[in-house]
Amino acid sequence: MSKISRIKGFADIFAPGSSLFTFMENTARRVFSSYGYSELRVPILEFTELFSRGIGTETDVVQKEMFTFPDRKGRSLTMRPECTAGIMRAYIDANLHARESVSKLFSFGPMFRYERPQKGRMRQFHQLDCECLGAHEPQADAECVAMLMHLMSELGLDQVHLELNTLGCKECRPRYKALLTEFLRGLDVDSFCEDCQRRIVTNPLRVLDCKAPRCKDMTESAPSIGDHVCPECAEHFAVVTGFLSDRGIPFVLNSRLVRGLDYYMRTTFEVVSTTIGAQGSVAGGGRYDGLVAQLGGPDVPGVGYAVGMERVALMLEQNMPDECTARPDFYLAVLEDGALNTALCLAQALREEGFSGETSFAAKSMKSQMRQASKTNARYCLILGKDELAQGTVNVKNMDSGEQRQTPLADAALALA
RNA sequence: GCGGAUGUAGCUCAGUUGGCAGAGCACUUGGUUGUGGCCCAAGGGGUCGGGAGUUCAAGCCUCCUCAUUCGCCCCA
C-alpha cells in the first residue's frame, strides 16, 4: 500500500513543538483574562461572504488566498483566513452590544491561507486573537497595545520591537490618498516595480510598504500620513503614543506601516522580530471602527490584534521556556515477566499521587531498560526484578547521582518526593 | 502567481573523471547472567524522490515530473 502524504503547508506538530503551543495558549489565557477578556470559540468554517465583505474584496487574502468550496447544497464556504470577522459575526449574532457597552473577547485556533509555504508561513497556521468592541476611546487602543506587549514579555520574547502608525479615518484618509496619488503620479511612474504601478491605481498606500529598494528610494520624500490626518485623528493618536511613552513602552513610528486588510483605520501596530527570517511580523492589529456595521451589525467601534503562533514558536525554540522541558519523575524498569503486573499497579499508584512517568510494558534486559530510562530523561529509575519481587521492594535509582536503595513498594512515592 | 536551493540508510550527510552503495549518529546483539550516558566488536537495514533519454556502464550527464525548503509577493 502506498502511504498517504501530508497536505502541503499543513504541519504535524509533535513534542516538544506542541508544548510550545500549549505554553502560548496558557500564557495568553492568563494575560488576557487579567484584562477582563473572556474566551470565545468560533467556527473554522463560515460563509464566504463574511470574509469578502469583512476583509475587503480587493485584498490579496480574499482574492488569491482563501480555501473556498461549495457545501452539499451549493453554498460557498470558506476556511477562515483570520478570525476577527468570525468574532464580529458571533458578536452580532448574540446581540452582545445590547447587553454590554464594551465586549472584550479572545480566541485561539487554526487559520487557513492558500499561499506558498516558507519559514513562518504555513497554509494552516495558528493565531491568538484579541478584540475589544464598543470602545471608541484612544485609551482602548492604548490598553490593547500594552496588553500585547505584556503578553510578549510573559512569553519571554525580548528580541522584538513595536511599530506604530495611524491610518486616519474615513474623513481624512481619502484626502491623504488623493494627495499621495498626486505625488506618485508626479514621479517617473515607469520606474516603479510592476506591482507598484498597479498599486498606484488600486491601493496607493501599499506603494509605501513596498520592499523593492528602487521603490523605497523613490517614495523617500512622499507625504507622510501622520502629517495629514484630521485633528480628531491626530489627537486620538497622540493619546495612544503619550500613554505608551508614559508607561515606558518603547515603539517606533513607521508611517509606512500599512495593514493589508481593508477594515483597519486610525491606530495600527505590529510587533516585529528580526531573528526568525523573512516573515518577521509576530503580531499585528489596529482599530477597525465600521467593520461591525459593514457586516450588518450595529455601528460599534473596535480595536484588536492577532499573534502568529508559529512565528512566536520560532522565537521560543531559540530559548526554550522551562515549562516546556519538564522532566518525568520516574521510569519503571521491569526485568522479569512476573513483575509486569506489580509494575503496572505501582506506576498507576504513583500517578494518582501526582507523579509523572512511564512503565515498561515488557520485561527487558537491564541494559536496554537503563537506556530507555536515560532516553525519557526521568529523575528516577524504579527497578523491578526477581530480587525485588521476592522482597516486596522496588529499587529506586536517582538518575543524576547514581545513588540507589531498596524501598518497600508502599513507600515508593516517598522516595520520589 | 514568480525565483533560487535541495532530494542517497530511521536521522545528518559524503560520494572524485560516469566504473562493486558509503560514513557518523541511531537501532539490535554481544563483550559484562542485575545497573545507562564512555569504550570495543558484530549485525540488520537502500525503489540513490519518480519517469524517460544518452551510454558497454548513470547516484553522477540531458529532459520531464513530484516533493521539500528559503526568498519574492502577502500577512500573523
Coordinates of C-alpha atoms (C1' of nucleotides) in Angstrom, one line a residue:
Chain A
M1 CA 0.0 0.0 0.0
S2 CA 1.3 3.4 -0.8
K3 CA 1.4 5.9 2.1
I4 CA -0.8 8.9 2.1
S5 CA 1.1 12.2 2.1
R6 CA 0.5 15.2 4.2
I7 CA -1.1 18.2 2.5
K8 CA 1.4 21.0 1.5
G9 CA 1.6 23.7 4.2
F10 CA -0.2 21.6 6.8
A11 CA 2.1 20.6 9.7
D12 CA 2.0 17.8 12.2
I13 CA 3.3 19.4 15.4
F14 CA 4.9 16.8 17.7
A15 CA 6.5 17.4 21.1
P16 CA 8.4 19.5 22.1
G17 CA 6.9 21.9 19.5
S18 CA 3.4 21.1 20.6
S19 CA 4.3 22.0 24.2
L20 CA 5.2 25.5 23.0
F21 CA 1.7 25.9 21.6
T22 CA 0.2 24.8 24.9
F23 CA 2.5 27.3 26.7
M24 CA 1.5 30.1 24.4
E25 CA -2.2 29.3 24.9
N26 CA -1.9 29.1 28.7
T27 CA 0.1 32.3 29.0
A28 CA -2.3 34.1 26.7
R29 CA -5.3 32.9 28.7
R30 CA -3.8 34.2 31.9
V31 CA -2.8 37.6 30.5
F32 CA -6.0 38.2 28.5
S33 CA -8.2 37.3 31.5
S34 CA -6.3 39.7 33.7
Y35 CA -7.5 42.5 31.4
G36 CA -11.2 41.3 31.6
Y37 CA -11.2 39.4 28.3
S38 CA -13.2 36.2 28.0
E39 CA -12.7 33.3 25.7
L40 CA -14.9 32.9 22.6
R41 CA -14.7 29.8 20.4
V42 CA -15.9 30.4 16.9
P43 CA -16.3 28.0 13.9
I44 CA -13.5 27.4 11.5
L45 CA -15.9 27.4 8.6
E46 CA -18.0 30.4 7.6
F47 CA -20.0 31.6 4.6
T48 CA -17.6 33.1 2.1
E49 CA -19.4 36.4 2.1
L50 CA -18.4 37.0 5.7
F51 CA -14.8 37.4 4.6
S52 CA -15.3 39.1 1.3
R53 CA -17.4 41.7 3.0
G54 CA -15.3 41.9 6.1
I55 CA -11.7 41.8 4.9
G56 CA -12.3 43.5 1.6
T57 CA -12.9 42.2 -1.9
E58 CA -9.8 43.8 -3.3
T59 CA -7.4 42.3 -0.7
D60 CA -4.9 39.6 -1.6
V61 CA -6.2 37.5 1.2
V62 CA -9.7 37.4 -0.3
Q63 CA -8.7 37.4 -4.0
K64 CA -6.0 34.7 -4.0
E65 CA -5.5 33.1 -0.7
M66 CA -8.7 31.5 0.6
F67 CA -9.7 27.9 0.9
T68 CA -13.2 28.2 -0.6
F69 CA -15.5 25.4 -1.8
P70 CA -19.2 24.7 -2.1
D71 CA -21.1 22.7 0.5
R72 CA -23.6 19.9 -0.4
K73 CA -26.3 22.5 -1.1
G74 CA -24.0 24.6 -3.3
R75 CA -23.4 27.4 -0.8
S76 CA -19.9 28.9 -0.8
L77 CA -18.0 28.2 2.4
T78 CA -14.5 29.3 3.4
M79 CA -12.0 28.1 5.9
R80 CA -11.4 31.2 8.0
P81 CA -8.2 33.1 6.9
E82 CA -8.3 35.1 10.1
C83 CA -10.7 35.2 13.0
T84 CA -11.7 38.9 13.5
A85 CA -14.6 38.6 11.0
G86 CA -15.9 35.4 12.7
I87 CA -15.8 37.1 16.1
M88 CA -17.7 40.1 14.7
R89 CA -20.3 37.7 13.3
A90 CA -20.7 36.0 16.6
Y91 CA -20.9 39.3 18.4
I92 CA -23.7 40.4 16.1
D93 CA -25.5 37.0 16.2
A94 CA -25.5 37.0 20.0
N95 CA -26.7 40.7 20.1
L96 CA -23.9 41.3 22.6
H97 CA -23.9 45.1 22.1
A98 CA -27.4 45.2 23.6
R99 CA -26.1 43.5 26.8
E100 CA -22.9 45.3 27.4
S101 CA -21.4 48.6 26.2
V102 CA -17.9 47.1 25.9
S103 CA -17.1 43.5 24.9
K104 CA -13.7 42.0 25.4
L105 CA -13.1 38.8 23.6
F106 CA -10.2 36.5 22.8
S107 CA -9.9 33.3 20.7
F108 CA -7.3 30.8 19.6
G109 CA -7.1 28.4 16.7
P110 CA -6.1 27.4 13.2
M111 CA -6.4 29.8 10.3
F112 CA -6.1 28.9 6.6
R113 CA -4.5 30.7 3.7
Y114 CA -3.5 29.2 0.4
E115 CA 0.0 30.6 0.0
R116 CA 3.4 29.2 -0.9
P117 CA 4.7 27.9 2.4
Q118 CA 8.0 29.1 3.8
K119 CA 9.6 29.7 7.2
G120 CA 7.0 31.2 9.5
R121 CA 4.2 30.8 6.9
M122 CA 2.0 27.7 6.7
R123 CA -1.3 27.2 4.9
Q124 CA -2.7 26.1 8.2
F125 CA -1.4 28.4 10.9
H126 CA -2.5 29.4 14.3
Q127 CA -3.3 32.7 15.9
L128 CA -4.0 34.1 19.3
D129 CA -6.6 36.8 18.7
C130 CA -8.0 39.6 20.9
E131 CA -10.8 42.0 20.2
C132 CA -12.2 44.9 22.2
L133 CA -15.6 46.0 20.9
G134 CA -17.6 49.1 21.8
A135 CA -14.9 51.5 22.8
H136 CA -14.1 54.4 20.5
E137 CA -11.7 56.0 23.1
P138 CA -8.0 56.0 22.4
Q139 CA -7.5 54.5 25.8
A140 CA -8.8 51.3 24.4
D141 CA -6.1 51.3 21.7
A142 CA -3.5 52.1 24.3
E143 CA -4.5 49.3 26.6
C144 CA -4.7 46.9 23.7
V145 CA -1.1 47.6 22.6
A146 CA 0.0 47.5 26.2
M147 CA -1.7 44.1 26.7
L148 CA 0.0 42.8 23.6
M149 CA 3.4 43.9 24.9
H150 CA 2.6 42.5 28.3
L151 CA 1.9 39.1 26.6
M152 CA 5.2 39.3 24.7
S153 CA 7.1 39.8 27.9
E154 CA 5.2 37.0 29.7
L155 CA 6.2 34.8 26.8
G156 CA 9.8 35.8 27.4
L157 CA 10.2 37.4 24.0
D158 CA 12.7 40.2 24.1
Q159 CA 14.1 40.3 20.6
V160 CA 11.1 42.2 19.3
H161 CA 10.1 45.8 18.7
L162 CA 6.8 47.6 18.4
E163 CA 5.9 49.6 15.3
L164 CA 3.0 52.1 15.3
N165 CA 1.2 54.2 12.8
T166 CA -2.1 55.9 12.2
L167 CA -4.1 55.4 9.1
G168 CA -6.6 58.2 9.6
C169 CA -10.3 57.8 9.4
K170 CA -12.9 57.7 6.6
E171 CA -12.8 61.5 6.5
C172 CA -9.1 62.2 6.3
R173 CA -7.7 59.0 4.7
P174 CA -9.3 59.7 1.3
R175 CA -7.9 63.2 1.3
Y176 CA -4.4 61.8 2.1
K177 CA -4.9 59.1 -0.5
A178 CA -5.6 61.7 -3.2
L179 CA -2.6 63.7 -2.1
L180 CA -0.3 60.6 -2.2
T181 CA -1.7 59.6 -5.6
E182 CA -0.9 63.0 -6.9
F183 CA 2.7 62.8 -5.5
L184 CA 3.2 59.3 -7.0
R185 CA 1.9 60.3 -10.4
G186 CA 4.4 63.2 -10.4
L187 CA 7.2 60.7 -10.2
D188 CA 8.6 58.6 -13.0
V189 CA 5.8 56.1 -12.9
D190 CA 7.5 53.6 -15.2
S191 CA 10.5 53.2 -12.8
F192 CA 8.3 51.6 -10.2
C193 CA 8.1 47.8 -9.9
E194 CA 5.3 46.2 -11.7
D195 CA 3.3 45.7 -8.5
C196 CA 3.6 49.3 -7.5
Q197 CA 2.5 50.5 -10.9
R198 CA -0.7 48.6 -10.3
R199 CA -0.9 49.7 -6.7
I200 CA -0.8 53.4 -7.6
V201 CA -4.2 52.8 -9.2
T202 CA -5.7 50.2 -6.8
N203 CA -4.2 51.0 -3.4
P204 CA -1.6 53.8 -3.3
L205 CA -0.9 53.3 0.4
R206 CA 0.7 50.0 -0.3
V207 CA 3.3 51.5 -2.5
L208 CA 4.8 53.0 0.7
D209 CA 5.1 49.4 2.0
C210 CA 7.0 48.1 -1.0
K211 CA 10.3 46.4 -0.2
A212 CA 11.9 47.0 -3.6
P213 CA 14.9 49.3 -3.0
R214 CA 14.1 51.3 -6.1
C215 CA 10.5 52.0 -5.0
K216 CA 11.7 52.7 -1.5
D217 CA 14.1 55.4 -2.8
M218 CA 11.5 57.0 -5.0
T219 CA 9.0 57.3 -2.2
E220 CA 11.6 58.7 0.3
S221 CA 10.0 62.2 0.2
A222 CA 6.4 61.1 -0.1
P223 CA 4.0 62.9 2.2
S224 CA 3.6 61.1 5.5
I225 CA 0.1 60.1 6.6
G226 CA 0.8 61.3 10.1
D227 CA 1.1 64.9 8.9
H228 CA -2.1 64.8 7.0
V229 CA -4.7 63.2 9.3
C230 CA -7.6 65.3 10.6
P231 CA -7.3 67.0 14.1
E232 CA -9.5 64.3 15.7
C233 CA -7.3 61.5 14.4
A234 CA -4.2 63.4 15.4
E235 CA -5.5 63.9 18.9
H236 CA -6.5 60.2 19.1
F237 CA -3.1 59.1 18.1
A238 CA -1.4 61.5 20.5
V239 CA -3.2 59.9 23.4
V240 CA -2.1 56.5 22.4
T241 CA 1.6 57.4 21.9
G242 CA 1.5 59.6 25.0
F243 CA 0.3 56.6 27.1
L244 CA 3.0 54.3 25.7
S245 CA 5.7 56.9 26.4
D246 CA 4.5 57.4 29.9
R247 CA 4.4 53.7 30.6
G248 CA 7.9 53.4 29.1
I249 CA 6.8 51.0 26.4
P250 CA 9.2 51.6 23.5
F251 CA 7.9 51.9 20.0
V252 CA 9.0 53.3 16.6
L253 CA 6.7 55.3 14.4
N254 CA 6.5 53.8 11.0
S255 CA 4.5 55.9 8.7
R256 CA 4.7 53.2 6.1
L257 CA 3.1 50.5 8.2
V258 CA 0.0 49.7 6.2
R259 CA -2.2 46.8 7.1
G260 CA -3.3 44.6 4.3
L261 CA -6.8 44.2 5.5
D262 CA -9.3 46.9 4.4
Y263 CA -11.0 47.3 7.8
Y264 CA -8.2 49.0 9.6
M265 CA -8.3 52.7 10.5
R266 CA -6.6 55.1 12.9
T267 CA -4.2 53.2 15.1
T268 CA -2.3 50.3 13.6
F269 CA 0.6 48.4 15.1
E270 CA 2.9 45.5 14.5
V271 CA 5.3 43.5 16.6
V272 CA 8.4 42.6 14.6
S273 CA 11.2 40.1 15.2
T274 CA 14.4 40.2 13.3
T275 CA 15.6 36.7 14.4
I276 CA 13.2 34.4 12.7
G277 CA 13.7 35.0 8.9
A278 CA 11.8 36.9 6.4
Q279 CA 8.3 36.5 7.9
G280 CA 9.2 38.7 10.9
S281 CA 5.8 40.1 11.8
V282 CA 4.9 38.3 15.0
A283 CA 1.7 40.1 15.8
G284 CA -0.3 42.9 14.2
G285 CA -3.5 44.7 14.6
G286 CA -5.3 48.0 14.9
R287 CA -8.6 49.9 15.1
Y288 CA -11.5 48.9 12.9
D289 CA -14.4 51.1 13.6
G290 CA -17.1 50.4 11.0
L291 CA -16.4 46.7 10.5
V292 CA -19.3 45.6 12.6
A293 CA -21.7 47.8 10.7
Q294 CA -20.1 46.5 7.4
L295 CA -21.1 43.0 8.5
G296 CA -24.7 44.0 9.1
G297 CA -24.4 44.8 12.9
P298 CA -24.8 48.0 14.9
D299 CA -22.2 50.7 14.2
V300 CA -19.9 49.7 17.0
P301 CA -16.2 50.6 17.1
G302 CA -13.4 48.0 17.7
V303 CA -9.7 47.5 18.2
G304 CA -7.8 44.3 18.3
Y305 CA -4.9 42.2 17.1
A306 CA -3.7 38.7 16.2
V307 CA -0.5 36.9 17.2
G308 CA 1.1 34.4 14.8
M309 CA 1.8 31.4 17.0
E310 CA 4.2 29.6 14.5
R311 CA 6.3 32.7 14.5
V312 CA 6.3 33.0 18.2
A313 CA 7.2 29.3 18.3
L314 CA 10.3 30.0 16.2
M315 CA 11.4 32.6 18.7
L316 CA 10.7 30.3 21.7
E317 CA 12.7 27.5 20.1
Q318 CA 15.7 29.7 20.3
N319 CA 15.2 29.9 24.1
M320 CA 13.0 27.1 25.4
P321 CA 10.9 28.1 28.4
D322 CA 11.4 25.8 31.4
E323 CA 7.8 24.8 31.4
C324 CA 8.2 23.2 28.0
T325 CA 11.1 20.9 29.1
A326 CA 9.6 19.4 32.2
R327 CA 11.2 16.0 33.2
P328 CA 9.1 13.0 34.1
D329 CA 9.5 11.8 37.7
F330 CA 10.1 8.2 37.0
Y331 CA 10.8 5.4 34.6
L332 CA 9.7 2.0 35.8
A333 CA 12.2 -0.7 34.5
V334 CA 10.8 -4.3 34.5
L335 CA 13.3 -7.1 34.4
E336 CA 11.1 -10.1 34.9
D337 CA 7.8 -11.1 33.3
G338 CA 6.5 -11.9 36.8
A339 CA 6.9 -8.2 37.8
L340 CA 4.9 -6.7 35.0
N341 CA 1.6 -6.6 36.9
T342 CA 3.2 -5.2 40.0
A343 CA 4.9 -2.5 37.9
L344 CA 1.7 -1.5 36.2
C345 CA 0.0 -1.2 39.6
L346 CA 2.9 0.8 41.1
A347 CA 3.1 3.2 38.2
Q348 CA -0.7 3.8 38.4
A349 CA -0.5 4.4 42.2
L350 CA 2.4 6.9 41.7
R351 CA 0.5 8.8 39.1
E352 CA -2.5 9.1 41.4
E353 CA -0.1 10.6 43.9
G354 CA 0.7 13.3 41.3
F355 CA 4.0 11.9 39.9
S356 CA 4.5 11.5 36.2
G357 CA 6.3 8.7 34.4
E358 CA 6.2 5.6 32.3
T359 CA 6.4 1.9 32.9
S360 CA 7.8 -0.7 30.6
F361 CA 5.1 -2.9 29.0
A362 CA 7.5 -5.8 28.6
A363 CA 10.4 -7.3 30.6
K364 CA 13.8 -6.4 29.1
S365 CA 17.5 -6.7 29.9
M366 CA 18.9 -4.2 32.4
K367 CA 21.0 -2.7 29.7
S368 CA 18.1 -1.8 27.4
Q369 CA 15.9 -0.7 30.4
M370 CA 18.7 1.7 31.5
R371 CA 19.0 3.1 28.0
Q372 CA 15.3 3.6 27.9
A373 CA 15.3 5.3 31.3
S374 CA 18.0 7.7 30.1
K375 CA 16.1 8.5 27.0
T376 CA 13.0 9.5 28.9
N377 CA 15.2 11.8 31.0
A378 CA 13.3 10.7 34.1
R379 CA 14.6 11.9 37.5
Y380 CA 14.4 8.4 39.0
C381 CA 14.5 4.9 37.6
L382 CA 12.5 2.3 39.5
I383 CA 13.8 -1.2 39.0
L384 CA 11.6 -4.3 39.5
G385 CA 13.3 -7.6 39.1
K386 CA 13.4 -11.0 40.8
D387 CA 15.1 -9.8 44.0
E388 CA 12.6 -7.0 44.4
L389 CA 9.7 -9.4 43.7
A390 CA 11.0 -11.7 46.4
Q391 CA 11.4 -8.9 49.0
G392 CA 8.3 -6.9 48.1
T393 CA 10.5 -3.8 47.4
V394 CA 11.5 -1.6 44.5
N395 CA 15.0 -0.4 43.7
V396 CA 14.9 3.4 43.4
K397 CA 17.8 4.9 41.5
N398 CA 18.5 8.6 41.2
M399 CA 19.5 9.1 37.6
D400 CA 21.5 12.2 38.3
S401 CA 23.6 11.0 41.2
G402 CA 23.5 7.3 40.5
E403 CA 22.5 6.6 44.1
Q404 CA 20.1 3.8 44.7
R405 CA 18.3 2.0 47.5
Q406 CA 15.8 -0.7 48.1
T407 CA 12.5 0.7 49.2
P408 CA 9.3 -1.1 50.3
L409 CA 6.7 -0.9 47.5
A410 CA 4.4 1.1 49.7
D411 CA 7.0 3.8 50.2
A412 CA 7.9 4.4 46.6
A413 CA 6.1 7.7 46.5
L414 CA 8.1 9.0 49.5
A415 CA 11.3 8.1 47.7
L416 CA 10.4 10.3 44.7
A417 CA 9.3 13.3 46.7
Chain B
rG1 C1' 1.4 33.5 -9.0
rC2 C1' 7.2 34.2 -9.6
rG3 C1' 12.5 32.9 -8.5
rG4 C1' 16.8 30.1 -6.0
rA5 C1' 18.5 25.7 -3.4
rU6 C1' 18.0 20.6 -2.0
rG7 C1' 16.1 15.3 -2.6
rU8 C1' 21.4 9.0 -1.3
rA9 C1' 20.1 4.1 5.3
rG10 C1' 15.5 5.8 10.7
rC11 C1' 18.5 10.9 11.3
rU12 C1' 22.6 14.3 9.5
rC13 C1' 25.2 14.0 5.2
rA14 C1' 29.9 12.3 1.9
rG15 C1' 30.1 10.1 -2.9
rU16 C1' 36.3 12.5 -7.2
rU17 C1' 36.7 12.0 -14.5
rG18 C1' 30.2 8.1 -15.4
rG19 C1' 33.1 2.2 -13.2
rC20 C1' 31.1 -3.1 -6.9
rA21 C1' 26.2 1.8 -2.5
rG22 C1' 29.4 4.8 1.8
rA23 C1' 30.5 7.4 6.8
rG24 C1' 28.9 9.3 11.5
rC25 C1' 24.8 9.1 14.8
rA26 C1' 20.6 5.9 16.0
rC27 C1' 18.9 0.8 16.4
rU28 C1' 19.7 -4.8 17.6
rU29 C1' 23.0 -8.3 19.7
rG30 C1' 27.4 -9.5 22.3
rG31 C1' 31.9 -8.2 25.4
rU32 C1' 29.5 -7.6 31.1
rU33 C1' 23.6 -13.9 33.5
rG34 C1' 21.1 -7.0 37.6
rU35 C1' 22.9 -1.1 36.6
rG36 C1' 22.5 3.7 31.5
rG37 C1' 25.2 8.1 29.1
rC38 C1' 32.1 6.4 27.7
rC39 C1' 34.6 2.2 25.2
rC40 C1' 35.2 -2.3 21.8
rA41 C1' 33.1 -6.0 18.3
rA42 C1' 29.4 -7.9 15.2
rG43 C1' 24.7 -7.3 12.8
rG44 C1' 20.2 -5.5 10.5
rG45 C1' 18.8 -2.2 7.4
rG46 C1' 18.7 1.4 0.2
rU47 C1' 13.0 1.9 -5.4
rC48 C1' 20.1 6.8 -4.6
rG49 C1' 12.3 11.1 -4.8
rG50 C1' 9.7 9.1 -9.5
rG51 C1' 9.8 8.5 -15.0
rA52 C1' 12.1 8.8 -19.7
rG53 C1' 16.7 9.5 -22.5
rU54 C1' 22.3 9.2 -23.7
rU55 C1' 26.0 5.2 -22.7
rC56 C1' 29.1 -1.2 -22.8
rA57 C1' 28.1 1.1 -17.9
rA58 C1' 24.2 6.6 -14.6
rG59 C1' 23.7 8.3 -7.6
rC60 C1' 26.7 11.4 -11.1
rC61 C1' 25.1 13.7 -17.8
rU62 C1' 20.1 15.5 -20.6
rC63 C1' 14.8 16.2 -20.4
rC64 C1' 10.2 15.8 -17.8
rU65 C1' 7.8 15.3 -13.1
rC66 C1' 6.9 15.1 -7.8
rA67 C1' 8.3 16.7 -3.1
rU68 C1' 10.9 19.6 0.5
rU69 C1' 13.0 24.2 1.7
rC70 C1' 14.5 29.5 1.5
rG71 C1' 13.1 34.0 -0.7
rC72 C1' 9.6 37.5 -3.7
rC73 C1' 4.6 38.6 -3.1
rC74 C1' 1.2 38.8 1.1
rC75 C1' 0.3 38.5 6.1
rA76 C1' 0.3 36.9 11.9

